[in-house]
mmCIF file of C-alpha atoms in Angstrom:
data_model
loop_
_atom_site.group_PDB
_atom_site.id
_atom_site.type_symbol
_atom_site.label_atom_id
_atom_site.label_comp_id
_atom_site.label_asym_id
_atom_site.label_seq_id
_atom_site.Cartn_x
_atom_site.Cartn_y
_atom_site.Cartn_z
ATOM 1 C CA MET A 951 111.074 71.110 106.271
ATOM 2 C CA GLY A 952 109.394 68.391 104.182
ATOM 3 C CA ARG A 953 106.462 66.364 105.393
ATOM 4 C CA ARG A 954 107.339 63.285 107.427
ATOM 5 C CA LYS A 955 106.797 60.102 105.509
ATOM 6 C CA ARG A 956 104.043 57.975 106.998
ATOM 7 C CA ARG A 957 105.304 54.706 108.354
ATOM 8 C CA GLY A 958 103.704 51.421 107.373
ATOM 9 C CA ARG A 959 101.770 50.093 104.407
ATOM 10 C CA ALA A 960 98.762 51.702 102.783
ATOM 11 C CA VAL A 961 96.609 48.602 103.237
ATOM 12 C CA HIS A 962 92.791 48.910 103.252
ATOM 13 C CA GLY A 963 90.059 46.566 104.448
ATOM 14 C CA ILE A 964 88.569 44.895 107.520
ATOM 15 C CA VAL A 965 89.919 42.029 109.603
ATOM 16 C CA LEU A 966 87.006 40.107 111.155
ATOM 17 C CA LEU A 967 89.036 39.190 114.207
ATOM 18 C CA ASP A 968 88.034 36.504 116.699
ATOM 19 C CA LYS A 969 89.392 38.217 119.806
ATOM 20 C CA PRO A 970 90.748 35.797 122.396
ATOM 21 C CA ALA A 971 89.797 35.873 126.065
ATOM 22 C CA GLY A 972 92.139 37.640 128.445
ATOM 23 C CA MET A 973 93.225 40.336 125.982
ATOM 24 C CA THR A 974 92.037 43.919 125.714
ATOM 25 C CA SER A 975 90.585 45.093 122.424
ATOM 26 C CA ASN A 976 93.368 47.650 122.045
ATOM 27 C CA ALA A 977 96.060 45.015 122.575
ATOM 28 C CA ALA A 978 94.444 42.837 119.884
ATOM 29 C CA LEU A 979 94.253 45.853 117.567
ATOM 30 C CA GLN A 980 97.958 46.562 118.004
ATOM 31 C CA VAL A 981 98.881 42.955 117.140
ATOM 32 C CA VAL A 982 96.834 43.144 113.923
ATOM 33 C CA LYS A 983 98.298 46.532 113.009
ATOM 34 C CA ARG A 984 101.838 45.242 113.548
ATOM 35 C CA LEU A 985 101.312 42.075 111.504
ATOM 36 C CA TYR A 986 99.854 44.032 108.591
ATOM 37 C CA ASP A 987 102.377 46.872 109.041
ATOM 38 C CA ALA A 988 99.383 49.152 108.494
ATOM 39 C CA GLN A 989 99.620 52.926 108.485
ATOM 40 C CA LYS A 990 96.225 53.270 110.170
ATOM 41 C CA ALA A 991 94.084 50.897 112.196
ATOM 42 C CA GLY A 992 91.081 51.114 114.490
ATOM 43 C CA HIS A 993 88.480 48.790 115.984
ATOM 44 C CA THR A 994 84.728 49.234 116.054
ATOM 45 C CA GLY A 995 83.786 48.954 119.713
ATOM 46 C CA SER A 996 85.651 47.406 122.626
ATOM 47 C CA LEU A 997 85.111 43.940 124.013
ATOM 48 C CA ASP A 998 85.903 43.266 127.664
ATOM 49 C CA PRO A 999 89.073 41.222 128.286
ATOM 50 C CA LEU A 1000 86.797 38.373 129.433
ATOM 51 C CA ALA A 1001 84.926 38.418 126.108
ATOM 52 C CA THR A 1002 85.757 36.625 122.884
ATOM 53 C CA GLY A 1003 84.449 36.895 119.367
ATOM 54 C CA LEU A 1004 83.921 39.407 116.635
ATOM 55 C CA LEU A 1005 86.105 42.507 116.784
ATOM 56 C CA PRO A 1006 86.166 44.139 113.338
ATOM 57 C CA VAL A 1007 89.559 45.821 112.890
ATOM 58 C CA CYS A 1008 89.544 48.472 110.178
ATOM 59 C CA LEU A 1009 92.769 49.174 108.282
ATOM 60 C CA GLY A 1010 93.649 52.223 106.190
ATOM 61 C CA GLU A 1011 90.662 53.862 104.483
ATOM 62 C CA ALA A 1012 88.333 51.381 106.170
ATOM 63 C CA THR A 1013 88.820 53.345 109.400
ATOM 64 C CA LYS A 1014 86.441 55.890 107.857
ATOM 65 C CA ILE A 1015 83.537 53.510 108.376
ATOM 66 C CA SER A 1016 84.432 52.567 111.974
ATOM 67 C CA ALA A 1017 81.737 54.834 113.411
ATOM 68 C CA PHE A 1018 79.057 53.186 111.278
ATOM 69 C CA LEU A 1019 79.895 49.728 112.640
ATOM 70 C CA LEU A 1020 80.149 51.163 116.148
ATOM 71 C CA ASP A 1021 76.539 52.375 115.823
ATOM 72 C CA ALA A 1022 75.279 49.047 114.474
ATOM 73 C CA ASP A 1023 73.305 46.380 116.336
ATOM 74 C CA LYS A 1024 75.289 43.645 118.061
ATOM 75 C CA HIS A 1025 74.726 39.918 118.712
ATOM 76 C CA TYR A 1026 76.122 38.032 121.723
ATOM 77 C CA ARG A 1027 76.064 34.603 123.347
ATOM 78 C CA PHE A 1028 76.646 34.751 127.080
ATOM 79 C CA THR A 1029 76.402 32.675 130.232
ATOM 80 C CA VAL A 1030 74.932 33.981 133.486
ATOM 81 C CA ARG A 1031 75.727 32.284 136.792
ATOM 82 C CA LEU A 1032 72.713 32.788 139.001
ATOM 83 C CA GLY A 1033 73.062 33.140 142.763
ATOM 84 C CA GLU A 1034 76.402 34.985 142.736
ATOM 85 C CA ARG A 1035 77.027 38.700 142.316
ATOM 86 C CA THR A 1036 80.470 40.243 141.659
ATOM 87 C CA ASP A 1037 81.649 43.836 141.905
ATOM 88 C CA SER A 1038 82.287 44.010 138.144
ATOM 89 C CA GLY A 1039 79.276 42.038 136.927
ATOM 90 C CA ASP A 1040 81.512 39.355 135.421
ATOM 91 C CA ALA A 1041 83.853 36.556 136.431
ATOM 92 C CA ASP A 1042 86.871 38.889 136.532
ATOM 93 C CA GLY A 1043 85.444 40.682 139.573
ATOM 94 C CA GLU A 1044 85.384 39.891 143.272
ATOM 95 C CA LEU A 1045 82.479 37.903 144.678
ATOM 96 C CA VAL A 1046 80.361 40.241 146.832
ATOM 97 C CA GLU A 1047 77.182 38.243 147.484
ATOM 98 C CA ARG A 1048 75.704 34.756 147.309
ATOM 99 C CA ARG A 1049 71.986 33.988 147.279
ATOM 100 C CA GLU A 1050 70.473 30.603 146.609
ATOM 101 C CA PRO A 1051 68.519 30.649 143.342
ATOM 102 C CA GLY A 1052 65.008 29.280 143.142
ATOM 103 C CA PRO A 1053 64.006 26.908 140.347
ATOM 104 C CA VAL A 1054 66.306 27.361 137.360
ATOM 105 C CA ASP A 1055 64.216 26.058 134.476
ATOM 106 C CA ALA A 1056 62.646 27.314 131.273
ATOM 107 C CA ALA A 1057 59.247 27.811 132.877
ATOM 108 C CA THR A 1058 60.773 30.218 135.405
ATOM 109 C CA LEU A 1059 63.225 31.946 133.079
ATOM 110 C CA GLU A 1060 61.175 32.587 129.930
ATOM 111 C CA PRO A 1061 58.709 35.074 131.528
ATOM 112 C CA VAL A 1062 61.627 36.949 133.104
ATOM 113 C CA LEU A 1063 63.485 37.211 129.807
ATOM 114 C CA ALA A 1064 60.336 38.544 128.145
ATOM 115 C CA ARG A 1065 60.389 41.501 130.542
ATOM 116 C CA PHE A 1066 63.670 42.675 129.004
ATOM 117 C CA MET A 1067 62.488 42.674 125.411
ATOM 118 C CA GLY A 1068 62.015 45.988 123.598
ATOM 119 C CA GLU A 1069 63.030 49.390 124.963
ATOM 120 C CA ILE A 1070 64.638 49.180 128.394
ATOM 121 C CA GLU A 1071 66.703 51.384 130.706
ATOM 122 C CA GLN A 1072 70.143 50.397 131.963
ATOM 123 C CA VAL A 1073 72.414 51.963 134.578
ATOM 124 C CA PRO A 1074 75.965 51.744 133.137
ATOM 125 C CA PRO A 1075 78.293 49.571 135.235
ATOM 126 C CA MET A 1076 81.138 51.135 137.166
ATOM 127 C CA HIS A 1077 83.538 48.842 135.308
ATOM 128 C CA SER A 1078 82.967 50.518 131.934
ATOM 129 C CA ALA A 1079 84.703 53.021 129.673
ATOM 130 C CA LEU A 1080 81.878 55.548 129.977
ATOM 131 C CA LYS A 1081 83.402 58.836 131.129
ATOM 132 C CA ARG A 1082 82.513 60.996 134.117
ATOM 133 C CA ASP A 1083 84.308 64.350 134.476
ATOM 134 C CA GLY A 1084 86.670 63.308 131.706
ATOM 135 C CA ARG A 1085 87.701 60.019 133.331
ATOM 136 C CA PRO A 1086 86.382 56.512 132.544
ATOM 137 C CA LEU A 1087 84.231 54.937 135.208
ATOM 138 C CA TYR A 1088 86.570 51.975 135.581
ATOM 139 C CA GLU A 1089 89.230 54.297 137.025
ATOM 140 C CA TYR A 1090 86.871 55.235 139.860
ATOM 141 C CA ALA A 1091 85.947 51.551 140.319
ATOM 142 C CA ARG A 1092 89.593 50.512 140.636
ATOM 143 C CA ARG A 1093 89.950 52.942 143.543
ATOM 144 C CA GLY A 1094 86.864 51.552 145.217
ATOM 145 C CA GLU A 1095 84.793 54.638 144.423
ATOM 146 C CA GLU A 1096 81.241 54.578 143.107
ATOM 147 C CA VAL A 1097 79.722 57.579 141.353
ATOM 148 C CA GLU A 1098 76.126 58.252 140.480
ATOM 149 C CA ARG A 1099 75.141 57.226 136.957
ATOM 150 C CA ALA A 1100 71.984 58.112 135.105
ATOM 151 C CA SER A 1101 70.122 55.308 133.383
ATOM 152 C CA ARG A 1102 70.378 55.121 129.602
ATOM 153 C CA PRO A 1103 67.870 53.755 127.099
ATOM 154 C CA THR A 1104 68.648 50.830 124.846
ATOM 155 C CA VAL A 1105 66.738 48.250 122.832
ATOM 156 C CA ILE A 1106 66.743 44.464 123.143
ATOM 157 C CA HIS A 1107 65.462 43.023 119.858
ATOM 158 C CA ARG A 1108 65.720 39.370 120.910
ATOM 159 C CA LEU A 1109 66.686 37.550 124.088
ATOM 160 C CA ASP A 1110 66.617 33.767 123.829
ATOM 161 C CA LEU A 1111 67.279 30.965 126.285
ATOM 162 C CA MET A 1112 69.871 28.616 124.777
ATOM 163 C CA GLY A 1113 70.555 26.197 127.622
ATOM 164 C CA ILE A 1114 70.642 25.531 131.373
ATOM 165 C CA ASP A 1115 73.410 23.752 133.286
ATOM 166 C CA GLY A 1116 72.753 23.863 137.020
ATOM 167 C CA HIS A 1117 72.824 27.537 137.988
ATOM 168 C CA ASP A 1118 74.469 28.546 134.694
ATOM 169 C CA VAL A 1119 72.097 29.907 132.070
ATOM 170 C CA GLU A 1120 73.202 30.415 128.459
ATOM 171 C CA LEU A 1121 71.460 33.200 126.537
ATOM 172 C CA SER A 1122 71.706 34.887 123.161
ATOM 173 C CA VAL A 1123 70.852 38.526 122.604
ATOM 174 C CA HIS A 1124 70.389 40.838 119.622
ATOM 175 C CA CYS A 1125 70.649 44.374 120.947
ATOM 176 C CA ALA A 1126 71.185 47.982 120.005
ATOM 177 C CA LYS A 1127 74.561 49.669 120.337
ATOM 178 C CA GLY A 1128 75.589 50.641 123.833
ATOM 179 C CA THR A 1129 73.865 47.715 125.552
ATOM 180 C CA TYR A 1130 75.769 46.460 128.596
ATOM 181 C CA VAL A 1131 75.486 42.665 128.657
ATOM 182 C CA ARG A 1132 76.906 42.515 132.186
ATOM 183 C CA THR A 1133 74.170 44.866 133.383
ATOM 184 C CA LEU A 1134 71.563 42.791 131.549
ATOM 185 C CA ALA A 1135 72.815 39.672 133.352
ATOM 186 C CA GLU A 1136 72.763 41.416 136.736
ATOM 187 C CA ASP A 1137 69.262 42.789 136.160
ATOM 188 C CA ILE A 1138 67.942 39.362 135.155
ATOM 189 C CA GLY A 1139 69.447 37.949 138.357
ATOM 190 C CA GLU A 1140 67.810 40.645 140.455
ATOM 191 C CA VAL A 1141 64.369 39.983 138.957
ATOM 192 C CA LEU A 1142 64.882 36.323 139.853
ATOM 193 C CA GLY A 1143 65.785 37.409 143.385
ATOM 194 C CA CYS A 1144 69.215 35.784 143.482
ATOM 195 C CA GLY A 1145 71.599 38.047 141.555
ATOM 196 C CA GLY A 1146 73.915 36.922 138.800
ATOM 197 C CA HIS A 1147 77.051 37.664 136.833
ATOM 198 C CA VAL A 1148 78.517 36.904 133.396
ATOM 199 C CA THR A 1149 80.935 33.981 133.256
ATOM 200 C CA ALA A 1150 81.347 33.826 129.471
ATOM 201 C CA LEU A 1151 80.641 36.362 126.727
ATOM 202 C CA ARG A 1152 81.081 36.015 122.974
ATOM 203 C CA ARG A 1153 80.161 38.555 120.306
ATOM 204 C CA THR A 1154 78.769 36.675 117.336
ATOM 205 C CA GLY A 1155 77.640 39.520 115.084
ATOM 206 C CA SER A 1156 77.972 43.232 114.404
ATOM 207 C CA GLY A 1157 75.899 45.148 111.861
ATOM 208 C CA PRO A 1158 75.777 43.195 108.587
ATOM 209 C CA PHE A 1159 78.387 40.710 109.835
ATOM 210 C CA LEU A 1160 76.124 37.999 111.253
ATOM 211 C CA ALA A 1161 77.988 34.882 112.371
ATOM 212 C CA PRO A 1162 80.790 35.642 109.905
ATOM 213 C CA ALA A 1163 83.883 33.565 109.300
ATOM 214 C CA MET A 1164 86.318 35.067 111.796
ATOM 215 C CA VAL A 1165 90.098 34.815 111.870
ATOM 216 C CA THR A 1166 92.174 34.307 115.020
ATOM 217 C CA LEU A 1167 95.437 36.026 115.884
ATOM 218 C CA ASP A 1168 97.175 32.656 115.554
ATOM 219 C CA ALA A 1169 95.777 32.232 112.024
ATOM 220 C CA LEU A 1170 96.979 35.707 111.082
ATOM 221 C CA GLN A 1171 100.449 34.904 112.399
ATOM 222 C CA ARG A 1172 100.537 31.635 110.434
ATOM 223 C CA ALA A 1173 99.462 33.407 107.242
ATOM 224 C CA PHE A 1174 102.222 35.964 107.715
ATOM 225 C CA ASP A 1175 104.835 33.300 108.469
ATOM 226 C CA GLU A 1176 103.862 31.292 105.372
ATOM 227 C CA THR A 1177 103.225 33.953 102.717
ATOM 228 C CA GLY A 1178 103.949 37.355 104.287
ATOM 229 C CA HIS A 1179 101.728 40.339 103.660
ATOM 230 C CA GLU A 1180 100.244 38.765 100.545
ATOM 231 C CA GLY A 1181 98.702 36.025 102.661
ATOM 232 C CA LEU A 1182 97.421 38.496 105.224
ATOM 233 C CA ASP A 1183 95.880 40.731 102.566
ATOM 234 C CA GLY A 1184 93.951 37.737 101.272
ATOM 235 C CA LEU A 1185 92.159 37.537 104.641
ATOM 236 C CA LEU A 1186 90.810 41.099 104.445
ATOM 237 C CA THR A 1187 87.092 41.772 104.043
ATOM 238 C CA PRO A 1188 86.350 44.601 101.568
ATOM 239 C CA THR A 1189 85.395 47.868 103.231
ATOM 240 C CA ASP A 1190 82.024 48.205 101.514
ATOM 241 C CA GLN A 1191 80.767 44.928 103.017
ATOM 242 C CA ALA A 1192 80.447 46.737 106.346
ATOM 243 C CA LEU A 1193 77.773 48.903 104.711
ATOM 244 C CA ALA A 1194 75.872 46.079 103.036
ATOM 245 C CA ASP A 1195 72.602 47.083 104.735
ATOM 246 C CA TRP A 1196 72.578 50.389 102.815
ATOM 247 C CA PRO A 1197 71.427 50.680 99.188
ATOM 248 C CA GLY A 1198 74.199 50.753 96.588
ATOM 249 C CA LEU A 1199 74.331 53.072 93.609
ATOM 250 C CA GLU A 1200 76.642 53.137 90.576
ATOM 251 C CA VAL A 1201 77.639 56.506 89.083
ATOM 252 C CA THR A 1202 79.470 57.461 85.931
ATOM 253 C CA SER A 1203 83.146 58.352 86.038
ATOM 254 C CA GLY A 1204 82.208 61.977 85.373
ATOM 255 C CA LEU A 1205 79.831 62.149 88.333
ATOM 256 C CA ALA A 1206 82.377 60.314 90.486
ATOM 257 C CA ALA A 1207 84.896 63.072 89.709
ATOM 258 C CA PHE A 1208 82.458 65.745 90.902
ATOM 259 C CA LEU A 1209 81.723 63.777 94.089
ATOM 260 C CA ARG A 1210 85.439 63.488 94.819
ATOM 261 C CA GLN A 1211 85.653 67.288 94.554
ATOM 262 C CA GLY A 1212 82.998 67.558 97.268
ATOM 263 C CA GLN A 1213 80.126 68.494 94.960
ATOM 264 C CA ALA A 1214 76.562 67.168 95.127
ATOM 265 C CA VAL A 1215 75.296 65.608 91.912
ATOM 266 C CA GLN A 1216 71.977 64.616 90.371
ATOM 267 C CA ILE A 1217 71.871 60.848 89.835
ATOM 268 C CA PRO A 1218 69.044 59.268 87.841
ATOM 269 C CA LYS A 1219 66.970 56.695 89.781
ATOM 270 C CA ALA A 1220 68.680 57.521 93.064
ATOM 271 C CA PRO A 1221 66.722 56.859 96.289
ATOM 272 C CA THR A 1222 64.863 59.864 97.657
ATOM 273 C CA GLU A 1223 66.501 59.782 101.102
ATOM 274 C CA GLY A 1224 69.091 58.127 103.268
ATOM 275 C CA VAL A 1225 72.732 57.120 103.090
ATOM 276 C CA LEU A 1226 74.102 55.243 100.082
ATOM 277 C CA ARG A 1227 77.069 53.136 99.029
ATOM 278 C CA LEU A 1228 78.558 54.731 95.925
ATOM 279 C CA TYR A 1229 80.418 52.881 93.178
ATOM 280 C CA GLU A 1230 82.114 54.196 90.080
ATOM 281 C CA ALA A 1231 81.160 52.507 86.817
ATOM 282 C CA GLY A 1232 83.092 49.265 86.769
ATOM 283 C CA GLY A 1233 82.517 48.442 90.431
ATOM 284 C CA SER A 1234 85.144 50.508 92.307
ATOM 285 C CA PHE A 1235 83.852 51.558 95.742
ATOM 286 C CA ILE A 1236 83.922 55.361 96.066
ATOM 287 C CA GLY A 1237 82.503 55.741 99.545
ATOM 288 C CA MET A 1238 79.324 56.958 101.203
ATOM 289 C CA GLY A 1239 76.895 59.595 100.040
ATOM 290 C CA HIS A 1240 73.637 60.998 101.362
ATOM 291 C CA VAL A 1241 70.541 62.283 99.601
ATOM 292 C CA GLN A 1242 69.899 65.984 100.162
ATOM 293 C CA ASP A 1243 66.471 67.616 100.446
ATOM 294 C CA ASP A 1244 66.754 68.754 96.809
ATOM 295 C CA GLY A 1245 67.263 65.142 95.667
ATOM 296 C CA ARG A 1246 70.938 65.489 94.793
ATOM 297 C CA VAL A 1247 73.463 63.057 96.217
ATOM 298 C CA ALA A 1248 76.255 64.663 98.238
ATOM 299 C CA PRO A 1249 79.488 62.990 99.388
ATOM 300 C CA LYS A 1250 79.431 61.923 103.044
ATOM 301 C CA ARG A 1251 82.676 59.966 103.488
ATOM 302 C CA LEU A 1252 84.772 59.063 100.464
ATOM 303 C CA MET A 1253 87.587 56.572 100.111
ATOM 304 C CA ASN A 1254 91.046 57.668 99.020
ATOM 305 C CA GLN A 1255 92.817 54.551 97.736
#
């Protein structure tokens, strides 16, 4: 029997999607994949249904760099309502406790926020996709079960007070991958002695994409309605822009051929260590390489387009 023909278009690039509130990341991914009629699609780290903002959706060969964006730092704006604690840590959960907050002002909040800067430990929330015995924690939570979770290290690079409106405090955070913003909000509330939960959450940056121009699902639909796939393809971000923080290196067509065959090559003036963006002479993005101990550059993840 012959090989089954893959369904969909061989389209490659990244959609910097502005995910709407009330939709799961996977549901948003499926809408993008359907509009582009893409053979392959994947996102680079889930956002809660409550959350909005940057959800990079990788299409085609760009899915090969999904893990690199998943591991990247993230930026969020979020609002914490002090004095109320919910079972999920956000506004989608059930209210479980009320405590009257003390003074909610910059003089009180700034020293507390400073305590969460740098390396911290977090206990993952029960309403998360982290798995225990092969099942995500949120499945236990939905049945009213709570299981023991070990704390996990993370890093908060910046945590800034953006505004205060009554008991609602708006913050911005630059954090390492795997940081739970809901847990951060709850922990801040506990230090203040009143508890707290997230009422609004927006991802504003991921890796090299800092406050980028994002596109909504409605804008994608309009582009498709007006100009079809040509219009949609014009909204794609090139794959290599996701790796803009890494050094780039151009190689000759001959060396590019060896790299595509899986061979390490000696490249003049190459960095002495690390991961690189590789380009064939003329500017075509080949993929990612890494510098071996012997100084040669070996292929790490190459594009096939």
